[in-house]
Short mmCIF file of C-alpha atoms in Angstrom, two decimals:
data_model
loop_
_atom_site.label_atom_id
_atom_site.label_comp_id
_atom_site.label_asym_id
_atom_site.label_seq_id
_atom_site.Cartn_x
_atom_site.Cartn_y
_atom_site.Cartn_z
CA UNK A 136 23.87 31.83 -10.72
CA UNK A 137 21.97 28.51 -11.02
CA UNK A 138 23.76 25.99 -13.33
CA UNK A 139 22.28 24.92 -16.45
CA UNK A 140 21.39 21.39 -17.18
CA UNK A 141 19.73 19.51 -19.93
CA UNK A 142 19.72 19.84 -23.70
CA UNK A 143 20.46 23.34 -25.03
CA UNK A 144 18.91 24.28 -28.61
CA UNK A 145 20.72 26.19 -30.99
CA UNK A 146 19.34 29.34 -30.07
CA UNK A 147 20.44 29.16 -26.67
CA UNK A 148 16.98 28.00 -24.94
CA UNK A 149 17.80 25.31 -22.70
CA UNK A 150 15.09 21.94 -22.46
CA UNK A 151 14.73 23.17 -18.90
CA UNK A 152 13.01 26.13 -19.81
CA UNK A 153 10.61 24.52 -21.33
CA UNK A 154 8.82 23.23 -18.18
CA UNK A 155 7.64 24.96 -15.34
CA UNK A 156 7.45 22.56 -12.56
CA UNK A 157 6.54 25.37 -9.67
CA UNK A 158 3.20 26.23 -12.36
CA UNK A 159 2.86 23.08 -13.64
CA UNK A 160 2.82 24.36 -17.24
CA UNK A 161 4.79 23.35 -20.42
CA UNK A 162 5.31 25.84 -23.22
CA UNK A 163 3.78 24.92 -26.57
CA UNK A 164 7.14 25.01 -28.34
CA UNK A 165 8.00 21.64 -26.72
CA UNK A 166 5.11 20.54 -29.74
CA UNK A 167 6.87 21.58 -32.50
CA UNK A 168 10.81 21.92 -32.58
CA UNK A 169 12.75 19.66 -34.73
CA UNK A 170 15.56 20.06 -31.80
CA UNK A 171 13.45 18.56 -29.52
CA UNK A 172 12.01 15.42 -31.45
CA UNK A 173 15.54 14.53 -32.81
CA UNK A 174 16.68 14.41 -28.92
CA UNK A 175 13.34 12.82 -27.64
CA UNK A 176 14.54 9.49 -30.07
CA UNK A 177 17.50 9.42 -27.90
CA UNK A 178 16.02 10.04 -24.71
CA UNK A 179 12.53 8.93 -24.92
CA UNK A 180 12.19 6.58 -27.78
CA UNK A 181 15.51 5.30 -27.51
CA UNK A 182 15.61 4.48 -23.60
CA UNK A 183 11.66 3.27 -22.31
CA UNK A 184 9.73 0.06 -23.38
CA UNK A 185 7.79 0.68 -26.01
CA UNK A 186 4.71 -1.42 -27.34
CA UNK A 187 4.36 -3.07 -31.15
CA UNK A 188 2.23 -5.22 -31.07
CA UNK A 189 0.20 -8.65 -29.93
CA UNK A 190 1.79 -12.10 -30.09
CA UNK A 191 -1.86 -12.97 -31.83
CA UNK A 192 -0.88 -11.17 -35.21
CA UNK A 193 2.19 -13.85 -35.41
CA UNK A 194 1.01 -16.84 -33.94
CA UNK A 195 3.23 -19.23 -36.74
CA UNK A 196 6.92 -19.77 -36.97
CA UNK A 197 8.53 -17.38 -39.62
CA UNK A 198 5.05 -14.90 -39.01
CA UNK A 199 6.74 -11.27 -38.80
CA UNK A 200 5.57 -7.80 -38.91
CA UNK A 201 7.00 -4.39 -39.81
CA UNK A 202 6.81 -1.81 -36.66
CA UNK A 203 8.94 1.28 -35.60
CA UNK A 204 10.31 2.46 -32.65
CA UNK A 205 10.29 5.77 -32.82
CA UNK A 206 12.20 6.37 -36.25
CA UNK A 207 13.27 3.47 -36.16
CA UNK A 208 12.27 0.28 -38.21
CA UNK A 209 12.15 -3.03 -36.89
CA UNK A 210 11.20 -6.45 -37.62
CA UNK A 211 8.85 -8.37 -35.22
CA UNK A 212 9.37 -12.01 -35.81
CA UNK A 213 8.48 -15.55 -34.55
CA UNK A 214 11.47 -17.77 -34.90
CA UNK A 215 10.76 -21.65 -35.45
CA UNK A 216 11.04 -22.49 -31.10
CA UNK A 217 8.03 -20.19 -30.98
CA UNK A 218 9.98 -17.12 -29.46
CA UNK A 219 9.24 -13.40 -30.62
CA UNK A 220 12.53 -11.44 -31.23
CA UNK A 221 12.78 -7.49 -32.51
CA UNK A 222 15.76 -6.52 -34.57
CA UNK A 223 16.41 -3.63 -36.53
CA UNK A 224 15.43 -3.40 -39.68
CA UNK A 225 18.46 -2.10 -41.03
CA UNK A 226 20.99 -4.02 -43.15
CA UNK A 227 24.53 -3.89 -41.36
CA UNK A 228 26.16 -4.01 -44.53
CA UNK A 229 24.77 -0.57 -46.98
CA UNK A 230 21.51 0.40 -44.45
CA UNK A 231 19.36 -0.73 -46.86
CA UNK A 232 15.57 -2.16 -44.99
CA UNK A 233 15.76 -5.75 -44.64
CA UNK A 234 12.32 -6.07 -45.49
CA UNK A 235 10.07 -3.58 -47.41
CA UNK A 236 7.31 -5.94 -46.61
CA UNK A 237 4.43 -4.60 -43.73
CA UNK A 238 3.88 -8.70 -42.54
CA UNK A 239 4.24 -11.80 -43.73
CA UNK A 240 6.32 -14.97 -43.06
CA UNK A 241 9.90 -15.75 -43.89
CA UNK A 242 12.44 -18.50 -42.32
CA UNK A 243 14.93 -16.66 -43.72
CA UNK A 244 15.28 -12.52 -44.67
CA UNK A 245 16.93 -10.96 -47.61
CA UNK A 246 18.17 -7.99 -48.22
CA UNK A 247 17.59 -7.12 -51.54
CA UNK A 248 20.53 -4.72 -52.39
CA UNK A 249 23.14 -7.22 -51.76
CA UNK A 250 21.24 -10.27 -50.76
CA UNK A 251 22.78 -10.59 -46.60
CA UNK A 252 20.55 -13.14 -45.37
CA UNK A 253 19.53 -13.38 -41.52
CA UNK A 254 17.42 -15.30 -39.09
CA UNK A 255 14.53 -14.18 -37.34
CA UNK A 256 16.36 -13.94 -34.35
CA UNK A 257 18.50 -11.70 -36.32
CA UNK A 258 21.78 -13.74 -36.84
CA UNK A 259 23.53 -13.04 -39.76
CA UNK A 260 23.88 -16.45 -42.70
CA UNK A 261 25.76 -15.49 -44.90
CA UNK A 262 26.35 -13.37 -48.25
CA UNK A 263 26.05 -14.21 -51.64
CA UNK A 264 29.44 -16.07 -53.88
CA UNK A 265 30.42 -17.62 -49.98
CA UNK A 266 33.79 -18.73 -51.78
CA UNK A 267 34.40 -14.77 -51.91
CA UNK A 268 33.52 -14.55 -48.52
CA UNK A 269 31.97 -10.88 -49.58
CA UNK A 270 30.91 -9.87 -45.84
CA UNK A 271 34.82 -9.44 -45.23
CA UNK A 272 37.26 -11.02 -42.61
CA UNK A 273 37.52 -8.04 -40.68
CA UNK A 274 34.25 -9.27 -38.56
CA UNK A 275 33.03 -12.40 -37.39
CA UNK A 276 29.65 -13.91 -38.76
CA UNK A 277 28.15 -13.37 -34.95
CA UNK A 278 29.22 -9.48 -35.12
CA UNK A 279 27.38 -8.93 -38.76
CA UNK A 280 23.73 -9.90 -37.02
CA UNK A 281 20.85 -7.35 -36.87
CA UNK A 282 20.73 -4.81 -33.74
CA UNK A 283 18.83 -6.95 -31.39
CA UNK A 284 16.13 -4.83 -28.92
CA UNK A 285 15.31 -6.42 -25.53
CA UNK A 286 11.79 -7.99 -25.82
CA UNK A 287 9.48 -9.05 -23.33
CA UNK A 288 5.85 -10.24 -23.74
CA UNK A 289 2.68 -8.99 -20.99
CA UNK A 290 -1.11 -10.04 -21.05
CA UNK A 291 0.06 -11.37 -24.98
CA UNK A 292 1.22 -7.45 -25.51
CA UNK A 293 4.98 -7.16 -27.21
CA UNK A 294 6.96 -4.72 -25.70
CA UNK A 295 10.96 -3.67 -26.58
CA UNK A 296 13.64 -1.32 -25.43
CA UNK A 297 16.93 -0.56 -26.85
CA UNK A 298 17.79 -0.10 -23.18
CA UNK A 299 19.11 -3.70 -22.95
CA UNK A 300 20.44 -3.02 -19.00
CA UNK A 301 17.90 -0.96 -18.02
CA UNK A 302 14.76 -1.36 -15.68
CA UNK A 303 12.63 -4.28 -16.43
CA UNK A 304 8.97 -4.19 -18.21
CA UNK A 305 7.41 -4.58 -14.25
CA UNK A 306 9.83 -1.91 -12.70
CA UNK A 307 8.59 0.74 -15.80
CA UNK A 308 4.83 -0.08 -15.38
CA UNK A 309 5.12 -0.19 -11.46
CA UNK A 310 2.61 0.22 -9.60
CA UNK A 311 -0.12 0.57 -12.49
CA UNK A 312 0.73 -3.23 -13.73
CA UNK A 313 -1.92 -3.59 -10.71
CA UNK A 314 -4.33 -2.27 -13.34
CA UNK A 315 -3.45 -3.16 -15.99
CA UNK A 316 -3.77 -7.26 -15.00
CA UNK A 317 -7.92 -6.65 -15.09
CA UNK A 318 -7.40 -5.69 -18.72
CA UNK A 319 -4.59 -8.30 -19.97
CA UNK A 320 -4.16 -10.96 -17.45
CA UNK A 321 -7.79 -11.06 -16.39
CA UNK A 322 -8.90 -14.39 -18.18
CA UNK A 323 -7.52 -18.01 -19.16
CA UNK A 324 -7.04 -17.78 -22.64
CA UNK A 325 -6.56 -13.88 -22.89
CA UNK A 326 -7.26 -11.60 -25.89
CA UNK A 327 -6.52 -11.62 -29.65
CA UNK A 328 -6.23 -8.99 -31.77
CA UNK A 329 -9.18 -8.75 -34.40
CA UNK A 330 -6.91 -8.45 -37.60
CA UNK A 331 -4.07 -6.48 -38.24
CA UNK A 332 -4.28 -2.55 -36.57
CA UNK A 333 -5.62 0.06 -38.36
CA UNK A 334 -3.49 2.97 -39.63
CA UNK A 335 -3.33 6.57 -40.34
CA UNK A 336 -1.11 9.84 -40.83
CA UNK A 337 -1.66 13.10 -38.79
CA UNK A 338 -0.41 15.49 -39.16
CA UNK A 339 0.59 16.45 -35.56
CA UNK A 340 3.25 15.70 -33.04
CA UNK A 341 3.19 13.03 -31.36
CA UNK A 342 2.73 14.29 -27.79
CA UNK A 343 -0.62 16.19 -28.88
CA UNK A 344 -1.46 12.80 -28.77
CA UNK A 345 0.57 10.97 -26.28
CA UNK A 346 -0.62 13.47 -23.39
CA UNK A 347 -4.12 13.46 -24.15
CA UNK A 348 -3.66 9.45 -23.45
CA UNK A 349 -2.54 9.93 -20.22
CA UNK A 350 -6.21 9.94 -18.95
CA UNK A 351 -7.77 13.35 -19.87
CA UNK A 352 -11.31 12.93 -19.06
CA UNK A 353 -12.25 16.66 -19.13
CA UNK A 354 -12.42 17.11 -23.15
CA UNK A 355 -14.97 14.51 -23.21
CA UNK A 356 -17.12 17.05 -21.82
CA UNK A 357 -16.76 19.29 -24.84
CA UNK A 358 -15.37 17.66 -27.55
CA UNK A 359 -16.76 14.01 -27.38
CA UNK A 360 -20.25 16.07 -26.39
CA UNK A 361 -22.71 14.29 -28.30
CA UNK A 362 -21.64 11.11 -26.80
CA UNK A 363 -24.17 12.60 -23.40
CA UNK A 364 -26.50 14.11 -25.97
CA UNK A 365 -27.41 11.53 -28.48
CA UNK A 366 -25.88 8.07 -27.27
CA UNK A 367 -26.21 7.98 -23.54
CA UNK A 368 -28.97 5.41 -22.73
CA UNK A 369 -28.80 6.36 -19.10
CA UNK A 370 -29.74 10.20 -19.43
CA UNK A 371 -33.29 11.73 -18.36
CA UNK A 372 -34.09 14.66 -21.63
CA UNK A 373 -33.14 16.96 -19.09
CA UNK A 374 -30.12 15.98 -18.30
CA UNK A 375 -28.91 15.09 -21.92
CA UNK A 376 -29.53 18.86 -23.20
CA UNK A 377 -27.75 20.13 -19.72
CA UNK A 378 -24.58 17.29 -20.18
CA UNK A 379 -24.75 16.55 -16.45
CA UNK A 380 -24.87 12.40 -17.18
CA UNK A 381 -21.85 12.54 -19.26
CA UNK A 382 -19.88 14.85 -16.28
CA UNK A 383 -20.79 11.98 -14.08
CA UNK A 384 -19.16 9.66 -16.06
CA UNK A 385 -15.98 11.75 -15.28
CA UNK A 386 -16.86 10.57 -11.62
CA UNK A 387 -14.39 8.11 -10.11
CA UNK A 388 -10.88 7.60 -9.29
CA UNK A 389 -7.68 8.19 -11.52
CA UNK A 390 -4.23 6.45 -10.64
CA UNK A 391 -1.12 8.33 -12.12
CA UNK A 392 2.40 7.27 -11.94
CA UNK A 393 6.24 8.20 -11.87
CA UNK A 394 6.59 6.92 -14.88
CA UNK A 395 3.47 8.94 -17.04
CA UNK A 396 1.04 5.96 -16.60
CA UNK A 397 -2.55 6.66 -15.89
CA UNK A 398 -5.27 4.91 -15.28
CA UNK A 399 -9.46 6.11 -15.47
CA UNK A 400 -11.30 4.00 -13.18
CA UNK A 401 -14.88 5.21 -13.69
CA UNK A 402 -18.12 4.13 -11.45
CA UNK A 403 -20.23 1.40 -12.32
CA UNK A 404 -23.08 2.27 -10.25
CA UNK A 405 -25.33 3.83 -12.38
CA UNK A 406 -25.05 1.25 -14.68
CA UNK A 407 -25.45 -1.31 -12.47
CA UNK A 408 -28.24 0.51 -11.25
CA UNK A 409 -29.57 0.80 -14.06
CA UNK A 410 -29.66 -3.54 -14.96
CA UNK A 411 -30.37 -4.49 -11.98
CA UNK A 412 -33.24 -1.88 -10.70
CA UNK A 413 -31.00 -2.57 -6.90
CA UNK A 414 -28.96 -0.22 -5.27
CA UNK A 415 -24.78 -1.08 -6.05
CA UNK A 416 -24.90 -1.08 -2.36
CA UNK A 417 -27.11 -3.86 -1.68
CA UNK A 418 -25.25 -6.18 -4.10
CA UNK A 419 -22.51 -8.66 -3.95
CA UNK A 420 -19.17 -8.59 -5.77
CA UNK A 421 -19.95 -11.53 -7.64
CA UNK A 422 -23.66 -10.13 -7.88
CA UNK A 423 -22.07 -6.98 -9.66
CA UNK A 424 -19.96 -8.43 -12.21
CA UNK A 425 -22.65 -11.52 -13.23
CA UNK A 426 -25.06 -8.29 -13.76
CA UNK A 427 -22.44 -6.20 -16.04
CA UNK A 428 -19.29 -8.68 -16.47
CA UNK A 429 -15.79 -6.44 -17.79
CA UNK A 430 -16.31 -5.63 -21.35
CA UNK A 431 -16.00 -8.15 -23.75
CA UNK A 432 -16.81 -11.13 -21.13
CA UNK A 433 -20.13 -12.98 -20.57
CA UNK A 434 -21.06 -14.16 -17.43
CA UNK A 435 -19.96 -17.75 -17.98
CA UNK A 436 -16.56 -16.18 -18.51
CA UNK A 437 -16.73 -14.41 -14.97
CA UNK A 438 -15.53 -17.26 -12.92
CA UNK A 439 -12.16 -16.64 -14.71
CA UNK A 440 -11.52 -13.81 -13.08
CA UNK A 441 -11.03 -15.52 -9.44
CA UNK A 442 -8.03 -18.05 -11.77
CA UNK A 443 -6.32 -14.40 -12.64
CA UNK A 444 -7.04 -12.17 -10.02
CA UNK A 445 -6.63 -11.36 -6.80
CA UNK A 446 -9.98 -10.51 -4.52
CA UNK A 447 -8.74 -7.21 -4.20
CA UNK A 448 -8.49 -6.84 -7.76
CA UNK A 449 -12.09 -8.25 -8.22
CA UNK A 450 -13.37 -5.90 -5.95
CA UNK A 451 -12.16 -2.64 -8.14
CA UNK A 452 -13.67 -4.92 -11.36
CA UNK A 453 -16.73 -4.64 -10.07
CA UNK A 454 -16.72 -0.87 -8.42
CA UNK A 455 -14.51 1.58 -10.29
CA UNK A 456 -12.56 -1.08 -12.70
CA UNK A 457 -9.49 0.66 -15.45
CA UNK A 458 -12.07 2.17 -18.36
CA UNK A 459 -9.38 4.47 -20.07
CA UNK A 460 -5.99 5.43 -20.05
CA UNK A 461 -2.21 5.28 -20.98
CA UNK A 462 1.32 3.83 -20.77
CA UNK A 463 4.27 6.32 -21.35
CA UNK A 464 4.86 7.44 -24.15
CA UNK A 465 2.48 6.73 -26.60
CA UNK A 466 -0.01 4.83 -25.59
CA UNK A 467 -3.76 5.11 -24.89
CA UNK A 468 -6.36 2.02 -24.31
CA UNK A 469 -9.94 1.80 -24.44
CA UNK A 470 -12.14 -0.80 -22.34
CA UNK A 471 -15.58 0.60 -22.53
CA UNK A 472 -19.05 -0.70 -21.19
CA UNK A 473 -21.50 0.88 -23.90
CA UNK A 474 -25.16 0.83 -24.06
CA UNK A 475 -27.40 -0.62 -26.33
CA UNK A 476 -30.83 0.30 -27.58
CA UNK A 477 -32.05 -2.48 -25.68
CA UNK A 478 -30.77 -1.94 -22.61
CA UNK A 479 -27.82 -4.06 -22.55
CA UNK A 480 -24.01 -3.11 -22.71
CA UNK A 481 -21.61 -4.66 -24.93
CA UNK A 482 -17.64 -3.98 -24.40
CA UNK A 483 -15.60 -2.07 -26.72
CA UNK A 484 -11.93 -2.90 -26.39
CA UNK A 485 -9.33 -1.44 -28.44
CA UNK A 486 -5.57 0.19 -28.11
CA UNK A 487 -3.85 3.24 -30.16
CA UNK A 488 -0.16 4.24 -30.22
CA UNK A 489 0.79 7.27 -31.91
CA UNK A 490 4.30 6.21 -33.49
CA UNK A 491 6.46 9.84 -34.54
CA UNK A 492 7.28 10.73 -37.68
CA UNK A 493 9.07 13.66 -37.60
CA UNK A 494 8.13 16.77 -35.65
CA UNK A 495 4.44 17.55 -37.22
CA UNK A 496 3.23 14.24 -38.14
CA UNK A 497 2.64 10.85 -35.99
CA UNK A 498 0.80 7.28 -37.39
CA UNK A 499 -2.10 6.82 -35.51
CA UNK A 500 -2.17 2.84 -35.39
CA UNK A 501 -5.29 1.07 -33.68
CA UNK A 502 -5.45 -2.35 -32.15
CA UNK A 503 -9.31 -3.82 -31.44
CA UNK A 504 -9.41 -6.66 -29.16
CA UNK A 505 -11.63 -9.58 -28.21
CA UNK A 506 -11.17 -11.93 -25.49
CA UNK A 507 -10.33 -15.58 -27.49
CA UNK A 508 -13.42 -17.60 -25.03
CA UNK A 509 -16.13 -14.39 -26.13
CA UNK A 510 -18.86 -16.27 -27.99
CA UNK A 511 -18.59 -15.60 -31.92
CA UNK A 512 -21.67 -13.62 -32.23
CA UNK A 513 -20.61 -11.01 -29.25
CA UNK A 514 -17.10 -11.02 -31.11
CA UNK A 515 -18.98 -9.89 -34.30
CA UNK A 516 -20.67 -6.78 -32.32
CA UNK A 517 -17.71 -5.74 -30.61
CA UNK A 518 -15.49 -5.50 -33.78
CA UNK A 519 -18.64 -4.01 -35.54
CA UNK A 520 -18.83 -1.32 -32.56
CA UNK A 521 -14.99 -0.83 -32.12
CA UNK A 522 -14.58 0.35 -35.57
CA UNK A 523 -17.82 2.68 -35.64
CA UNK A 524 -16.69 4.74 -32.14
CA UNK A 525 -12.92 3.62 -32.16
CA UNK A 526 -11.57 2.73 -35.21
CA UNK A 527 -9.49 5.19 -37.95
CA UNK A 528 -12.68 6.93 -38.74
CA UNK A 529 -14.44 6.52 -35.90
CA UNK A 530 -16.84 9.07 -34.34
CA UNK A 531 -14.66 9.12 -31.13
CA UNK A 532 -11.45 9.17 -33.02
CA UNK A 533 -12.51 11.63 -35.53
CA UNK A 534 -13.09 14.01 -32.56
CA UNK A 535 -9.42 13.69 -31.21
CA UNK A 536 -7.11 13.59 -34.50
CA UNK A 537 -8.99 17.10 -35.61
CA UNK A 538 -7.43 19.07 -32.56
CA UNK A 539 -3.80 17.49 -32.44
CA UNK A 540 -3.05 19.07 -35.90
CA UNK A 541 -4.45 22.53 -34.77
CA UNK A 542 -1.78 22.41 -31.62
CA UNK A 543 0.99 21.51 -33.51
CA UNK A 544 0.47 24.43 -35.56
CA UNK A 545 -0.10 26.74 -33.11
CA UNK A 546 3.03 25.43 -31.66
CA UNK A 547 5.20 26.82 -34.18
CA UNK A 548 3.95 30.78 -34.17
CA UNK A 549 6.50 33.54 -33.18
CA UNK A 550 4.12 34.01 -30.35
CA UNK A 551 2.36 30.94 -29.75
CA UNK A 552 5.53 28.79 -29.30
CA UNK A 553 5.66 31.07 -25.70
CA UNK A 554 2.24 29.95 -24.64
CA UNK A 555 1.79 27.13 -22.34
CA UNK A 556 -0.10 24.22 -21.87
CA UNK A 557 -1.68 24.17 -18.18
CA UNK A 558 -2.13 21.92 -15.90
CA UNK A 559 -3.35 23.68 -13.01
CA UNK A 560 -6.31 21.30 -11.76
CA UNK A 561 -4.51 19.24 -8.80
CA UNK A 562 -6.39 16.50 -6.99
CA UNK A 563 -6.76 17.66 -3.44
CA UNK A 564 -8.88 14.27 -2.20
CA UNK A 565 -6.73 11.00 -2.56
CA UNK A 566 -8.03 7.02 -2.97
CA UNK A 567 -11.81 6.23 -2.50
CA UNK A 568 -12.72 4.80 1.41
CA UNK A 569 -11.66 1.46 1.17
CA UNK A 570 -9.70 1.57 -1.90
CA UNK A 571 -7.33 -1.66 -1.82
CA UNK A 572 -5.02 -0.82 -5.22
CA UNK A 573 -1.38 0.66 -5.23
CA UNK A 574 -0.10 3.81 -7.01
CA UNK A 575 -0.78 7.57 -6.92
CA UNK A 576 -4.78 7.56 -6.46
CA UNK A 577 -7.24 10.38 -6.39
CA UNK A 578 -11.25 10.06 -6.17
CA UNK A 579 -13.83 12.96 -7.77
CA UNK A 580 -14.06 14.78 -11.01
CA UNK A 581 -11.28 13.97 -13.40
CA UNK A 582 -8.30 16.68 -12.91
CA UNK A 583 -4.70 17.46 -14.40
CA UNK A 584 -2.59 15.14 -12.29
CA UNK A 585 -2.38 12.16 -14.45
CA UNK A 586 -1.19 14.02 -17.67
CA UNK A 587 0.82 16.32 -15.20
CA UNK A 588 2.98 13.55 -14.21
CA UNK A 589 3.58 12.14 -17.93
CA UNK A 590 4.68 15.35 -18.77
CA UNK A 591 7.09 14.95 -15.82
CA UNK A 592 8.33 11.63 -16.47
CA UNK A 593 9.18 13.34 -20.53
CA UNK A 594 10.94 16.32 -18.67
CA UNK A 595 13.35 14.23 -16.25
CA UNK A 596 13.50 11.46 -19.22
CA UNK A 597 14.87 14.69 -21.83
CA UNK A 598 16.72 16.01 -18.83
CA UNK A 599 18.90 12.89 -17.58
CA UNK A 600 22.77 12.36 -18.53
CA UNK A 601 23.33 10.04 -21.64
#
């Protein structure tokens, strides 16, 4: 009789269950028990590296923001040497919040119940009436500090883990860090963020969300449909009322990983084509990128790229470059190329996490980006852009949040909480001819693999001793 492993829920099903790794299918339930999310803040939430933020929202001393890990509160400050630090926003004394406060800048931060006083690197100062010495003599000042998370800064991008011995930010991204350089490494002066991230509640679970991220190109097809019928700028009539433009753009090569990172690397050479009237072919590297430089670049800002990159990285910038994908768990990014009435493209660049909160509702929180060297005016219609197709209410966005809700609930039915999620559609090609980048990499039509293997990564994550 084989052994059980794993989690067990109260009434008996085991975590294991849950996942068919022979079929490659995951049953719905795993969407909606509160069993399941309390464990996955242990497991999931409580063990990987987890993103909050950009270092461009606090660039002062005392600058701090309000962010969660999971359930979890924490404070995201800049202490006065310039370094970022994440506590937890959680007063050792009562667990009353530290700060109630979404951002703002403090040398100092006071509870309000009792009035503890810390640092922004989390150290505790004191209590009020000192001579009474009201924070006891049982502990030392240096073991009444905030719960310190291990941070690490990428590409300007604040990361944390309460996993303060476990593998480092480069071991979890692996082989996709590759990648992700030509979003966040990929100039001099990098990006910024362009304000503080929008927000919203949805009522779903997380993963409805966190899945999709992990580079699903096939719903574009149907639910993001009018983007081939009415705002493709490369699309004969014909092929706009058969969709057979916008199924190219799911033409390309995905990169998946261990660890639930994926990467959509979709072909420029229609639009290329398309700007330069000259077959991809024909061209040079350098002639490819001057002609349609990464989003949210100008060509004076493509020489940068040989200061950050390496040629082999170049070379994917300017074939199949990182359009759309994820980081484990909750993660999705958006660098898009999109077309203008006039012919031209203009870059839309922003990044979502979907933060729990609780087993039928996540915060949908979205970052838009600019490089800091893009000229003020093509800042102006990025942002302008971003918000329109990416933003809270955005046309792309509005498309997504409407189905997550609809999953969760069918997650929770006598009957559908036994259905399962499928993903069936296996790459059977491997990298593109001359494809010089690392990782698990596929070429053609976009298929299951990449969301396949996040699901994985969850399943041996919710599986593995604590």
């Amino acid at each position: 009789m084989k052994a059980q492993k794993g989690p067990v829920l109260r009434d008996g099903t085991t975590v294991e269950s849950l996942v068919d790794l022979q079929m490659r299918e995951v049953k719905l339930r795993a969407l909606s028990d509160p069993e399941i999310y309390e464990i996955e803040q242990r497991k999931v939430f409580g063990k990987v590296w987890l993103l909050l933020g950009h270092e461009s929202e606090i660039p002062n001393a005392g600058d701090y923001v309000q962010r969660h890990m999971g359930d979890d509160s924490v404070i995201v400050a800049r202490d006065r040497a310039g370094q970022i630090h994440v506590n937890l926003n959680v007063c050792p004394h009562r667990g009353m919040k530290i700060t109630t406060h979404e951002a703002g800048n403090a040398q100092v931060h006071t509870c309000i119940y009792h009035g503890w006083a810390f640092t922004n690197s989390g150290d505790f100062l004191g209590a009020p009436v000192a001579e009474e010495c009201m924070h006891g003599k049982m502990l030392s000042k240096e073991q009444l500090g905030l719960q310190k998370a291990r941070v690490q800064l990428y590409g300007g991008l604040i990361w944390a883990t309460w996993n303060i011995d476990g593998p480092s930010l480069e071991e979890f991204l692996g082989d996709t860090k590759w990648y992700y350089d030509m979003l966040y490494t990929r100039s001099n002066k990098g990006l910024e963020v362009a304000g503080p991230p929008q927000r919203f509640i949805v009522r779903g679970n997380w993963k409805t969300a966190g899945e999709q991220s992990a580079a699903d190109g096939y719903h574009t097809l149907t639910l993001h449909r009018w983007l081939g019928e009415g705002a493709g700028a490369y699309q004969s009539e014909e092929a706009k009322k058969a969709g057979e433009e916008l199924a190219k753009e799911m033409l390309g090569a995905e990169v998946s990983s261990p660890h639930g990172h994926a990467l959509r690397c979709i072909d420029l050479a229609r639009k290329i084509k398309k700007l330069t009237g000259k077959d991809p072919a024909e061209l040079t590297v350098e002639e490819k990128l001057m002609a349609l430089p990464p989003p949210g670049m100008t060509a004076d800002m493509v020489s940068q790229l040989k200061e950050n990159l390496t040629a082999e990285q170049i070379q994917v910038m300017s074939w199949m470059p990182p359009q759309v994908g994820g980081m484990f768990p909750n993660i999705i990014f958006e660098f898009l190329y999109i077309p203008q009435p006039d012919g031209g493209v203009v870059g839309s660049l922003a990044l979502h996490t979907y933060v729990p909160k609780g087993p039928d509702k996540l915060e949908f929180t979205n970052w838009i980006f600019v490089e800091r060297d893009t000229p003020p005016e093509l800042k102006k219609q990025m942002i302008e852009q971003s918000v329109r197709l990416l933003g809270t209410s955005g046309m792309v966005e509005a498309d997504d949040s409407d189905t997550w809700p609809h999953m969760t609930l069918s997650a929770k039915g006598a009957q559908g909480r036994n259905s399962t999620m499928k993903y069936q559609a296996v790459y059977e090609t491997g990298a593109p001819k001359g494809w010089p980048g690392p990782g698990i990499v596929n070429e053609g039509f976009t298929k299951d693999d990449t969301q396949w293997h996040w699901w994985k990564y969850w399943y041996e994550l919710m599986m593995a001793d604590e």
